[in-house]
Amino acid sequence: MRITSLEDYHQQYQKSIENPAAFWDKIAQNFYWQKKWDSVYEADFEKAKFSWFKGAELNITENCLDRHVRKNPDKIAFHWEPNNPSEDSINITYQELQDRVCRFSYVLHEKGIGKGDRVCLYMPMIPELVVAMLACARIGAVHSIVFAGFSSKALENRINDAQCKLLITANSFYRGSKLISLKEICDVALENTPTIENVIVYRRTIEITPMQEGRDTFWFDELSKAYKECDPAVMNAEDPLFILYTSGSTGKPKGVVHTCGGYMVGTTYSFENVFQVDENDVYWCTADIGWITGHSYIVYGPLAFGATSVLFEGVPTYPDYRRFWQIVQKYQVSHFYTAPTAIRMLAKQGEKYVDAESLTSLKILGTVGEPINEEAWEWYNEVIGQRKCPILDTWWQTETGAIMISALADVTPNKPTFATLPLPGVLPALMDEDGKEIVFNGKEIQGNLCIKNPWPSMARTIWSDHERFKKVYFSTYKGKYFTGDGALRDADGNYRITGRVDDIIIISGHNLSTAPIENAINEIEIVGESAIVGYPDDIKGNALYAFISLKEGTSDEESIKKAILEKISQDIGAIAKPSKIQIVEDLPKTRSGKIMRRILRKIAAGERDFGDTSTLLNPDVVEKIKAKAIS
Ligand code: WT7
């Protein structure tokens, strides 16, 4: 499966494009299947229907656990590092992980969970999160993980959309020095989630948590009754493995559905080839499992491959800015994968927290989540990589399941700020404004990024809304998957992602849509209208600027701003709070009444030239807003 040289890459790439069925058939042979497939893939772009390894049967956990346990039971799967460095860390072998997964599978059975049932996981970064995920996969239940930074309202919406029967959470936990009372957030959501029958609570801290008799039980009490054996459920390759919600440009988040067979093949193949991890390496992805990066490159990819990973509960700033590098040294991390926003934040502190001694084990660096600017790239390369580590700028999405465009470590060349080349099996296209593909003939081109062919780990649908799946991804450009990103291709064929071309804004590597934030604000009684735009921020990549008009004037803008921030925290979560809020007399509008976000974006970015505003319904408000803009 492993690509070993640049020449090999070109050959494999060629093969994957000329005969994808033969290419993926061969790769899929490297996994354990209970029954082989009837066809490698089928694709219908018109209907947005795709299948991979149809007819095959497998259980992904046999690939992540059993087959490694047979050969190498004592290999460490995870070094778990707690939030607080004075607490003990834990090493978990493949054997131990398998035992724990099997026992928890039994608990799930006992709770009446079976194949196809949805289970919501709302948990901190603890080994039990991995155990719960894999136990779901073991019995064929579909997990839906909600990042433990989302609000109760966001949790409620996601539970209801997927109609989850069971919620697994923790009483509370520390993120840095902050105590997060997770169960209390759940309890608010649980008032409006009729499908939830049971709640299992992991006691992470000594804090007392209210429990509802008959519904809520503690993790340890459940486990004490459980057996160690659990035969894996036989799954069809196309059965859903999980749902993961991501922002959409309308208010409602999209439940992206990934399936068992193709997702396993795609994440494992990309993990092996992008990172080139060897037997004794220690790999660390700093993402939270609540996002796709954690699903694919902390859990499924690395485990199916058989890697040793670090699993970190905390944040890079606690107890201080040295934490990441202390962990690198402690576990002799060789492969380090993080987000540009973390790199920029640490770079801003200067080099006093970075001790070169602690970084000698590093061989490969990766980034993901948003475009990495030149300055951050250079700092990562020089200060962290000591100029000896390739930097993998990995471009992909929740919907793609696996890395699509990236350098392969020590195999294909790097270029600062470029994601570089597509992985085998990925055929990108750049589209012009008329919807035509821009032909590449050795000169730089730029356009909207599409993928022209199906790939194994692609999303199959949006949970309970296939029409939306079709519309969002497959209707803008006929016969192609539209990514929502813009990209540039240089004369050598390298791709650079230039950013979103739709209403989605990437903040600290997290995908946020403005519509639900505006909807939340608009529910406040005194608010007339609101418009949220992104503007460039040195650390977060982008930050949010809210323009608000009121139904009636007020002398107390401060309390309105406070109410807005509270409402957003409640409805969506703290990550969606705008950095700037400006109360305006009116929002600039087109004659048809549409808010001109283009102009607001320019004001937010501190630009002066707005082009021709005379066609606006209310051109005079532009100057007024500009005069009071927050810099
Ligand atoms: C969007 C997807 C994929 C895991 C994390 C985000 C942006 C992602 C890069 C990169 C430039 C990137 C894109 C993409 N993005 N990686 N290496 N360079 N932009 O997953 O939340 O689904 O967001 O993140 O805009 O469309 P996501």
XYZ file of C-alpha atoms and ligand atoms in Angstrom:
658
model
C 0.000 0.000 0.000
C 2.868 2.357 0.682
C 4.187 4.806 -1.883
C 7.944 4.992 -1.533
C 9.268 7.479 -4.083
C 8.207 10.391 -6.255
C 8.287 8.128 -9.286
C 6.136 5.585 -7.480
C 3.670 8.370 -6.588
C 3.310 9.375 -10.246
C 2.817 5.762 -11.273
C 0.253 5.052 -8.567
C -1.564 8.268 -9.345
C -1.733 7.390 -13.029
C -3.042 3.912 -12.268
C -5.672 5.266 -9.877
C -7.049 7.589 -12.530
C -6.863 5.207 -15.484
C -8.429 2.276 -13.699
C -9.837 3.238 -10.295
C -11.618 -0.087 -9.808
C -8.427 -2.113 -10.213
C -6.465 0.373 -8.096
C -8.838 0.358 -5.097
C -9.536 -3.350 -5.402
C -5.864 -3.991 -4.765
C -5.658 -1.589 -1.822
C -8.772 -3.002 -0.194
C -7.140 -6.460 -0.164
C -4.987 -5.217 2.728
C -7.938 -5.208 5.120
C -9.856 -7.910 6.897
C -13.279 -8.531 5.330
C -15.744 -11.188 6.383
C -16.931 -11.271 2.778
C -15.412 -9.661 -0.326
C -17.228 -7.132 -2.523
C -19.266 -7.688 -5.670
C -18.264 -4.389 -7.228
C -15.502 -1.936 -6.284
C -17.596 1.164 -6.849
C -20.741 2.528 -8.423
C -21.368 6.220 -8.973
C -24.337 8.279 -10.084
C -23.531 11.995 -9.816
C -26.997 12.942 -11.076
C -28.682 11.309 -8.089
C -25.658 11.774 -5.790
C -25.655 8.026 -5.129
C -22.307 6.363 -4.527
C -21.253 2.990 -3.222
C -17.884 1.393 -2.552
C -17.172 -2.303 -2.029
C -20.838 -3.110 -2.384
C -21.776 -6.557 -1.167
C -18.744 -6.761 1.143
C -19.089 -7.503 4.848
C -16.773 -6.349 7.589
C -16.501 -4.814 10.993
C -14.146 -1.837 11.143
C -13.160 -2.666 14.742
C -11.751 -6.027 13.669
C -9.422 -4.017 11.455
C -8.645 -1.474 14.188
C -8.243 -3.973 17.040
C -8.464 -7.766 16.561
C -5.998 -8.095 13.719
C -3.334 -6.109 15.628
C -4.076 -7.943 18.880
C -3.394 -11.249 17.124
C 0.071 -10.105 16.025
C 1.160 -7.536 18.554
C -1.157 -7.330 21.588
C 1.234 -5.306 23.734
C 1.839 -2.540 21.243
C 0.673 0.775 22.644
C -2.341 2.202 20.851
C -2.542 5.399 22.922
C -0.419 7.317 25.341
C -3.129 9.292 27.097
C -1.970 12.624 28.497
C -4.388 14.348 30.915
C -5.222 18.041 30.951
C -3.362 18.522 34.202
C 0.275 17.353 33.968
C 0.323 16.436 37.645
C -2.292 13.757 37.025
C -0.986 10.347 35.860
C -0.805 9.587 32.176
C -1.998 6.185 30.935
C -0.651 3.812 28.283
C -3.248 1.660 26.567
C -2.186 -1.339 24.500
C -4.156 -2.733 21.581
C -5.129 -5.688 23.785
C -6.409 -3.427 26.564
C -8.284 -1.248 24.123
C -9.952 -4.295 22.601
C -10.979 -5.612 26.033
C -12.436 -2.276 27.018
C -14.299 -1.904 23.736
C -15.780 -5.392 24.058
C -16.924 -4.796 27.610
C -18.523 -1.523 26.697
C -20.200 -3.147 23.684
C -21.901 -5.417 26.166
C -23.093 -2.368 28.119
C -24.562 -0.906 24.941
C -26.383 -4.161 24.239
C -27.786 -4.144 27.752
C -29.112 -0.648 27.177
C -31.054 -1.948 24.214
C -28.800 -0.486 21.555
C -28.565 -2.474 18.343
C -27.502 -2.195 14.727
C -28.458 1.098 13.136
C -29.433 2.841 16.397
C -27.897 6.275 16.892
C -25.831 7.046 19.968
C -24.751 10.572 20.825
C -21.312 11.043 22.405
C -20.652 14.360 24.147
C -17.353 13.815 25.924
C -13.930 15.220 26.739
C -10.751 13.832 25.163
C -10.451 10.762 27.362
C -9.815 7.118 26.394
C -13.463 6.363 27.175
C -14.497 8.464 24.186
C -12.486 6.177 21.901
C -13.872 3.135 23.716
C -17.457 4.346 23.305
C -16.964 5.111 19.587
C -15.449 1.746 18.828
C -18.048 -0.072 20.930
C -20.756 1.536 18.787
C -18.923 0.431 15.659
C -18.465 -3.049 17.140
C -22.208 -3.624 17.496
C -23.190 -1.664 14.391
C -24.675 1.358 16.155
C -24.102 4.745 14.511
C -22.195 7.261 16.636
C -22.844 10.964 16.449
C -20.150 12.858 18.316
C -20.882 16.416 19.376
C -17.817 18.491 20.272
C -17.868 19.150 24.037
C -17.636 22.907 23.468
C -21.045 23.189 21.845
C -23.994 24.568 23.803
C -26.997 22.651 25.121
C -29.143 24.005 22.302
C -26.665 22.765 19.674
C -26.515 19.384 21.415
C -30.311 19.207 21.543
C -30.652 19.967 17.819
C -28.104 17.320 16.874
C -29.651 14.657 19.128
C -33.095 15.350 17.697
C -31.985 15.439 14.074
C -30.369 12.001 14.387
C -33.028 10.705 16.827
C -30.417 9.308 19.182
C -31.547 6.756 21.768
C -28.600 6.995 24.117
C -26.364 9.833 25.276
C -22.887 9.173 26.670
C -21.197 12.025 28.516
C -19.035 12.937 31.510
C -20.019 14.701 34.717
C -17.530 17.508 34.137
C -13.936 18.066 33.092
C -11.213 20.686 33.003
C -10.206 22.319 29.745
C -7.078 24.182 30.800
C -8.001 25.822 34.104
C -11.685 26.020 33.258
C -14.219 23.570 34.687
C -16.831 22.513 32.136
C -19.954 21.031 33.723
C -20.861 18.791 30.853
C -23.715 16.888 32.472
C -25.444 20.127 33.443
C -25.319 21.245 29.808
C -26.774 17.845 28.857
C -29.572 18.181 31.389
C -30.805 21.371 29.726
C -30.766 19.666 26.316
C -32.427 16.544 27.720
C -35.573 18.506 28.529
C -36.314 18.541 24.801
C -34.896 15.280 23.454
C -37.746 12.750 23.543
C -35.800 9.983 21.766
C -33.133 9.664 24.491
C -33.917 6.705 26.736
C -30.707 6.478 28.745
C -27.688 8.550 29.686
C -24.348 7.006 30.679
C -22.119 9.360 32.657
C -18.373 8.934 33.022
C -17.173 10.423 36.295
C -14.139 12.422 35.200
C -13.936 14.711 38.247
C -15.041 14.561 41.864
C -17.767 17.102 41.231
C -21.214 15.856 42.170
C -23.629 15.612 39.303
C -27.426 15.366 39.453
C -28.627 12.010 38.094
C -32.151 11.205 36.992
C -33.304 7.896 38.433
C -34.164 5.344 35.774
C -32.492 7.311 32.979
C -28.953 8.188 34.086
C -26.289 5.714 35.249
C -22.545 5.880 35.836
C -20.060 4.338 33.407
C -18.288 2.340 36.111
C -21.488 0.874 37.536
C -22.472 -0.320 34.075
C -19.060 -1.827 33.381
C -18.957 -3.817 36.568
C -21.647 -6.051 35.080
C -20.020 -6.488 31.682
C -18.228 -9.387 29.951
C -15.005 -9.139 27.991
C -16.069 -10.961 24.863
C -18.155 -9.432 22.140
C -18.322 -10.746 18.625
C -18.266 -7.965 16.092
C -21.512 -7.330 14.230
C -21.415 -8.196 10.544
C -21.782 -4.914 8.678
C -22.339 -4.248 5.012
C -19.664 -2.008 3.526
C -22.319 0.623 2.830
C -23.940 0.599 6.301
C -23.490 3.935 8.088
C -20.567 4.079 10.533
C -21.186 7.544 11.927
C -22.886 10.891 11.548
C -20.896 14.068 12.118
C -22.528 17.482 11.997
C -20.919 20.325 10.086
C -22.114 23.859 9.350
C -24.324 24.514 6.396
C -25.075 27.847 4.791
C -28.664 27.730 6.028
C -29.333 27.604 9.754
C -29.478 23.842 10.117
C -26.233 21.868 10.535
C -25.704 19.007 8.103
C -25.414 15.479 9.463
C -22.669 14.146 7.214
C -22.931 10.353 6.922
C -19.894 8.110 6.467
C -20.096 4.379 5.817
C -18.040 1.429 7.066
C -16.071 0.047 4.123
C -14.969 2.975 1.992
C -14.232 5.202 4.966
C -11.927 2.564 6.457
C -10.028 2.091 3.208
C -9.750 5.834 2.498
C -8.630 6.965 5.947
C -6.106 4.161 6.386
C -4.614 4.487 2.902
C -4.215 8.260 3.275
C -2.844 7.949 6.822
C -0.177 5.520 5.726
C 0.903 7.469 2.671
C 0.717 11.055 3.889
C 2.417 10.485 7.246
C 4.625 7.488 6.380
C 4.574 6.245 9.974
C 6.965 3.382 10.792
C 6.790 0.657 13.417
C 8.493 2.548 16.254
C 7.157 6.005 15.523
C 4.907 7.969 17.850
C 2.236 9.983 16.111
C 0.290 12.866 17.634
C -2.700 14.641 16.143
C -3.759 17.487 18.461
C -7.315 17.810 17.091
C -10.389 17.058 19.174
C -12.200 13.826 18.337
C -15.363 15.953 18.115
C -14.193 17.074 14.654
C -13.549 14.957 11.570
C -9.768 15.259 11.999
C -10.054 13.340 15.255
C -12.398 10.720 13.792
C -10.162 9.987 10.808
C -6.658 10.709 12.118
C -6.779 9.979 15.846
C -9.129 7.022 15.821
C -9.948 5.108 12.643
C -6.931 5.740 10.350
C -4.129 5.308 12.917
C -5.812 2.327 14.630
C -6.586 0.486 11.404
C -2.961 1.060 10.442
C -1.730 -0.086 13.866
C 0.087 3.089 14.952
C 1.016 4.333 18.418
C -0.585 7.718 19.089
C -0.727 10.378 21.753
C -4.227 11.280 22.953
C -4.214 14.655 24.715
C -7.049 15.934 26.865
C -5.830 19.491 27.351
C -4.962 22.694 25.530
C -1.641 24.110 24.246
C -1.719 26.988 26.744
C -2.066 25.090 30.005
C -0.233 25.218 32.387
C 1.729 27.394 29.950
C 2.819 27.689 26.322
C 5.393 24.932 26.725
C 2.841 22.140 27.010
C 2.896 20.863 23.415
C 6.681 20.623 23.343
C 6.823 18.973 26.758
C 4.458 16.302 25.485
C 6.538 15.865 22.330
C 9.573 15.244 24.521
C 7.787 13.029 27.039
C 6.579 10.559 24.397
C 9.352 11.175 21.847
C 6.764 12.162 19.274
C 8.006 11.690 15.695
C 4.903 12.850 13.772
C 3.080 15.985 14.884
C -0.186 17.134 13.252
C -1.879 20.385 14.323
C -3.808 23.426 13.052
C -2.468 26.745 11.700
C -4.350 28.621 14.412
C -2.372 26.782 17.127
C 0.880 27.426 15.266
C 0.139 31.162 14.995
C -0.858 31.391 18.639
C 2.350 29.709 19.804
C 4.501 31.632 17.319
C 3.182 34.879 18.770
C 4.696 34.006 22.162
C 8.130 33.973 20.574
C 10.735 31.287 21.084
C 11.157 31.514 24.833
C 8.773 28.632 25.396
C 10.377 26.402 22.805
C 13.352 24.435 23.953
C 15.090 22.908 20.922
C 16.178 19.952 23.073
C 12.579 18.859 23.465
C 11.999 18.670 19.724
C 14.742 16.292 18.606
C 12.387 13.347 18.124
C 10.297 15.163 15.499
C 10.551 13.912 11.915
C 7.316 14.964 10.219
C 4.998 17.961 10.743
C 1.466 18.398 9.484
C -1.216 21.091 9.402
C -4.924 21.041 8.681
C -8.082 23.105 8.882
C -7.401 26.312 6.998
C -4.845 27.911 4.704
C -1.484 28.365 6.450
C 0.111 31.752 5.843
C 3.777 32.047 4.883
C 4.894 33.465 8.246
C 3.331 30.657 10.268
C 4.673 28.093 7.808
C 8.217 29.473 8.208
C 8.000 29.478 12.009
C 6.731 25.907 12.025
C 9.527 24.887 9.679
C 12.365 26.711 11.439
C 11.504 26.773 15.113
C 9.603 23.510 15.481
C 10.917 21.466 12.564
C 14.495 22.800 12.906
C 14.463 22.810 9.098
C 14.671 19.045 8.963
C 11.003 18.021 8.900
C 8.773 18.005 5.843
C 5.574 19.996 6.398
C 2.400 18.365 5.198
C -0.313 20.894 4.473
C -3.266 18.516 4.280
C -6.399 19.752 2.553
C -9.676 17.908 3.106
C -13.155 18.290 4.617
C -15.666 16.598 6.917
C -17.387 15.497 3.722
C -14.299 14.032 2.058
C -13.605 11.841 5.115
C -9.911 11.613 4.294
C -7.023 13.813 3.138
C -7.400 14.715 -0.547
C -4.535 17.076 -1.400
C -1.243 16.944 0.495
C 2.444 16.263 0.172
C 3.496 12.730 1.153
C 6.210 12.838 3.827
C 9.718 12.488 2.350
C 8.157 11.293 -0.922
C 6.701 14.307 -2.742
C 8.113 17.872 -2.460
C 6.835 20.634 -0.139
C 6.007 24.154 -1.176
C 5.243 26.724 1.547
C 1.502 27.567 1.756
C 0.637 24.962 -0.891
C -1.243 21.752 -0.120
C 0.622 20.573 -3.263
C -0.549 17.392 -5.051
C -3.693 15.256 -5.001
C -3.495 11.797 -3.432
C -3.942 8.840 -5.769
C -7.621 8.438 -6.551
C -8.337 12.180 -6.383
C -8.983 14.121 -9.567
C -9.419 17.857 -8.810
C -10.758 20.432 -11.264
C -10.820 24.236 -11.140
C -13.980 25.885 -12.462
C -14.534 29.362 -13.874
C -17.472 31.683 -13.225
C -19.448 30.287 -16.142
C -19.267 26.804 -14.690
C -16.641 25.567 -17.140
C -13.533 23.685 -16.197
C -10.359 25.734 -16.616
C -7.955 23.634 -18.623
C -4.477 23.380 -17.126
C -1.704 23.714 -19.634
C 1.330 24.482 -17.575
C 0.351 28.033 -16.604
C -1.028 29.167 -13.262
C -4.824 28.963 -13.038
C -7.356 29.833 -10.344
C -10.988 28.873 -9.789
C -13.526 27.012 -7.685
C -12.323 23.619 -6.541
C -14.260 20.506 -7.546
C -13.482 16.795 -7.460
C -14.331 14.999 -10.696
C -14.387 11.397 -9.540
C -15.832 9.432 -6.611
C -13.473 8.242 -3.840
C -13.955 5.582 -1.132
C -14.226 7.839 1.943
C -16.630 10.382 0.448
C -19.782 11.227 2.432
C -22.786 9.265 1.173
C -25.589 11.563 2.222
C -26.815 14.128 4.733
C -28.745 12.362 7.479
C -32.452 12.301 6.560
C -31.985 14.879 3.796
C -30.548 13.391 0.627
C -31.995 16.256 -1.454
C -29.863 18.717 0.455
C -26.783 16.531 -0.109
C -27.473 16.573 -3.835
C -28.123 20.291 -3.920
C -25.171 21.464 -1.817
C -22.437 19.326 -3.367
C -23.546 18.021 -6.749
C -25.738 20.630 -8.395
C -23.460 23.669 -8.788
C -21.277 21.816 -11.297
C -22.847 18.950 -13.157
C -21.106 15.623 -12.702
C -18.716 16.990 -10.082
C -18.421 17.327 -6.302
C -18.156 21.019 -5.352
C -15.970 21.672 -2.308
C -16.988 25.267 -1.516
C -13.297 26.256 -1.650
C -11.358 28.345 -4.126
C -7.933 27.174 -5.262
C -4.979 28.118 -7.383
C -2.785 25.746 -9.348
C 0.801 26.780 -10.067
C 2.806 26.009 -13.181
C 4.162 22.813 -11.587
C 0.670 21.517 -10.883
C 0.676 22.258 -7.118
C -2.606 23.304 -5.531
C -2.973 26.111 -3.035
C -6.314 26.476 -1.272
C -7.304 30.148 -1.216
C -10.303 29.859 1.126
C -14.069 29.437 1.176
C -16.108 30.905 -1.644
C -19.450 30.518 0.174
C -20.993 31.811 3.446
C -18.935 29.490 5.593
C -16.157 31.098 7.626
C -13.217 29.135 9.008
C -12.362 30.332 12.522
C -9.440 28.692 14.293
C -9.805 25.846 11.811
C -13.474 25.326 12.642
C -16.102 25.553 10.052
C -18.821 28.050 11.036
C -21.756 29.287 9.085
C -23.089 32.796 9.652
C -26.777 31.986 9.140
C -27.463 30.212 12.461
C -25.590 32.935 14.369
C -27.702 35.603 12.712
C -30.849 33.593 13.424
C -29.934 33.405 17.110
C -29.338 37.160 17.311
C -32.564 37.931 15.471
C -34.542 36.122 18.141
C -33.623 38.841 20.652
C -36.676 41.035 21.014
C -35.094 44.435 20.363
C -32.975 43.319 17.377
C -34.242 44.344 13.962
C -31.732 42.728 11.649
C -28.236 41.350 11.841
C -25.429 40.505 9.487
C -22.306 38.612 10.420
C -19.161 38.678 8.319
C -15.658 37.363 8.756
C -12.514 39.508 8.781
C -8.856 38.461 8.865
C -7.411 37.825 12.319
C -3.723 37.233 13.034
C -4.255 34.192 15.199
C -7.653 32.720 14.480
C -7.360 33.138 10.711
C -10.747 34.813 10.689
C -12.886 36.429 13.348
C -16.538 37.480 13.318
C -17.892 41.020 13.048
C -21.593 41.513 13.770
C -23.573 44.455 12.391
C -26.868 44.881 14.216
C -29.809 47.182 13.618
C -32.422 47.652 16.335
C -36.177 47.942 16.143
C -36.024 51.082 18.248
C -33.182 53.311 19.408
C -31.421 52.699 22.697
C -29.056 54.454 25.014
C -27.701 51.215 26.439
C -25.745 49.537 23.653
C -23.541 47.693 26.142
C -26.342 45.614 27.609
C -27.587 44.716 24.124
C -24.109 43.555 23.152
C -23.951 41.477 26.304
C -27.333 39.921 25.551
C -26.158 39.058 22.035
C -23.044 37.299 23.312
C -25.050 35.352 25.876
C -27.645 34.280 23.328
C -24.958 33.013 20.942
C -23.176 31.078 23.707
C -26.477 29.495 24.634
C -27.694 28.633 21.147
C -24.459 27.664 19.434
C -21.447 27.819 21.731
C -18.665 30.180 22.698
C -16.729 29.544 19.469
C -19.415 31.431 17.532
C -19.150 34.664 19.562
C -18.297 37.711 17.408
C -15.131 39.610 18.357
C -16.762 42.886 17.317
C -20.367 44.043 17.522
C -21.466 47.308 15.958
C -24.971 48.689 16.417
C -25.982 50.445 13.201
C -28.922 52.537 12.107
C -29.592 50.317 9.087
C -27.838 47.609 7.074
C -26.849 48.291 3.453
C -29.327 46.582 1.118
C -29.847 45.870 -2.541
C -33.050 47.099 -4.136
C -34.515 43.662 -3.716
C -33.853 43.954 0.016
C -30.888 41.603 0.274
C -28.251 42.597 2.822
C -25.032 43.536 1.005
C -22.575 41.434 2.947
C -19.866 42.165 0.404
C -19.723 45.793 1.606
C -19.884 44.845 5.268
C -17.009 42.447 4.711
C -14.932 45.326 3.346
C -15.811 47.584 6.265
C -14.890 44.816 8.687
C -11.542 44.359 6.955
C -10.817 48.094 7.245
C -10.987 48.725 3.505
C -12.064 52.095 2.127
C -12.937 51.409 -1.475
C -16.432 49.965 -1.791
C -16.842 50.319 -5.549
C -20.120 51.648 -6.864
C -22.710 51.833 -4.088
C -25.227 53.924 -5.988
C -27.333 50.905 -6.912
C -28.031 50.249 -3.225
C -31.415 50.925 -1.713
C -29.783 53.044 1.001
C -26.281 54.112 -0.132
C -25.913 56.742 2.606
C -25.767 54.179 5.424
C -22.442 52.854 4.145
C -20.519 55.981 5.152
C -22.297 56.122 8.488
C -21.376 52.540 9.319
C -17.818 53.129 8.180
C -17.464 56.205 10.371
C -18.236 54.180 13.480
C -16.508 50.951 12.455
C -14.584 49.180 15.205
C -10.907 48.841 14.327
C -12.735 23.315 5.214
C -13.309 22.034 5.736
C -10.502 18.644 7.251
C -10.428 18.744 8.665
C -10.661 20.048 9.323
C -11.689 20.939 8.742
C -10.638 24.333 5.111
C -9.135 22.376 5.602
C -7.248 23.054 4.753
C -5.931 23.288 4.274
C -6.667 25.327 3.417
C -8.222 24.043 4.522
C -11.301 24.389 3.746
C -12.272 23.219 3.794
N -9.374 23.595 5.080
N -7.851 22.050 5.427
N -4.930 22.408 4.466
N -5.693 24.436 3.611
N -7.930 25.185 3.851
O -12.830 20.248 8.306
O -14.658 21.648 9.273
O -15.089 20.144 7.279
O -13.732 22.249 7.055
O -11.565 23.651 5.967
O -11.968 25.604 3.605
O -13.329 23.339 2.881
P -14.159 21.046 7.998
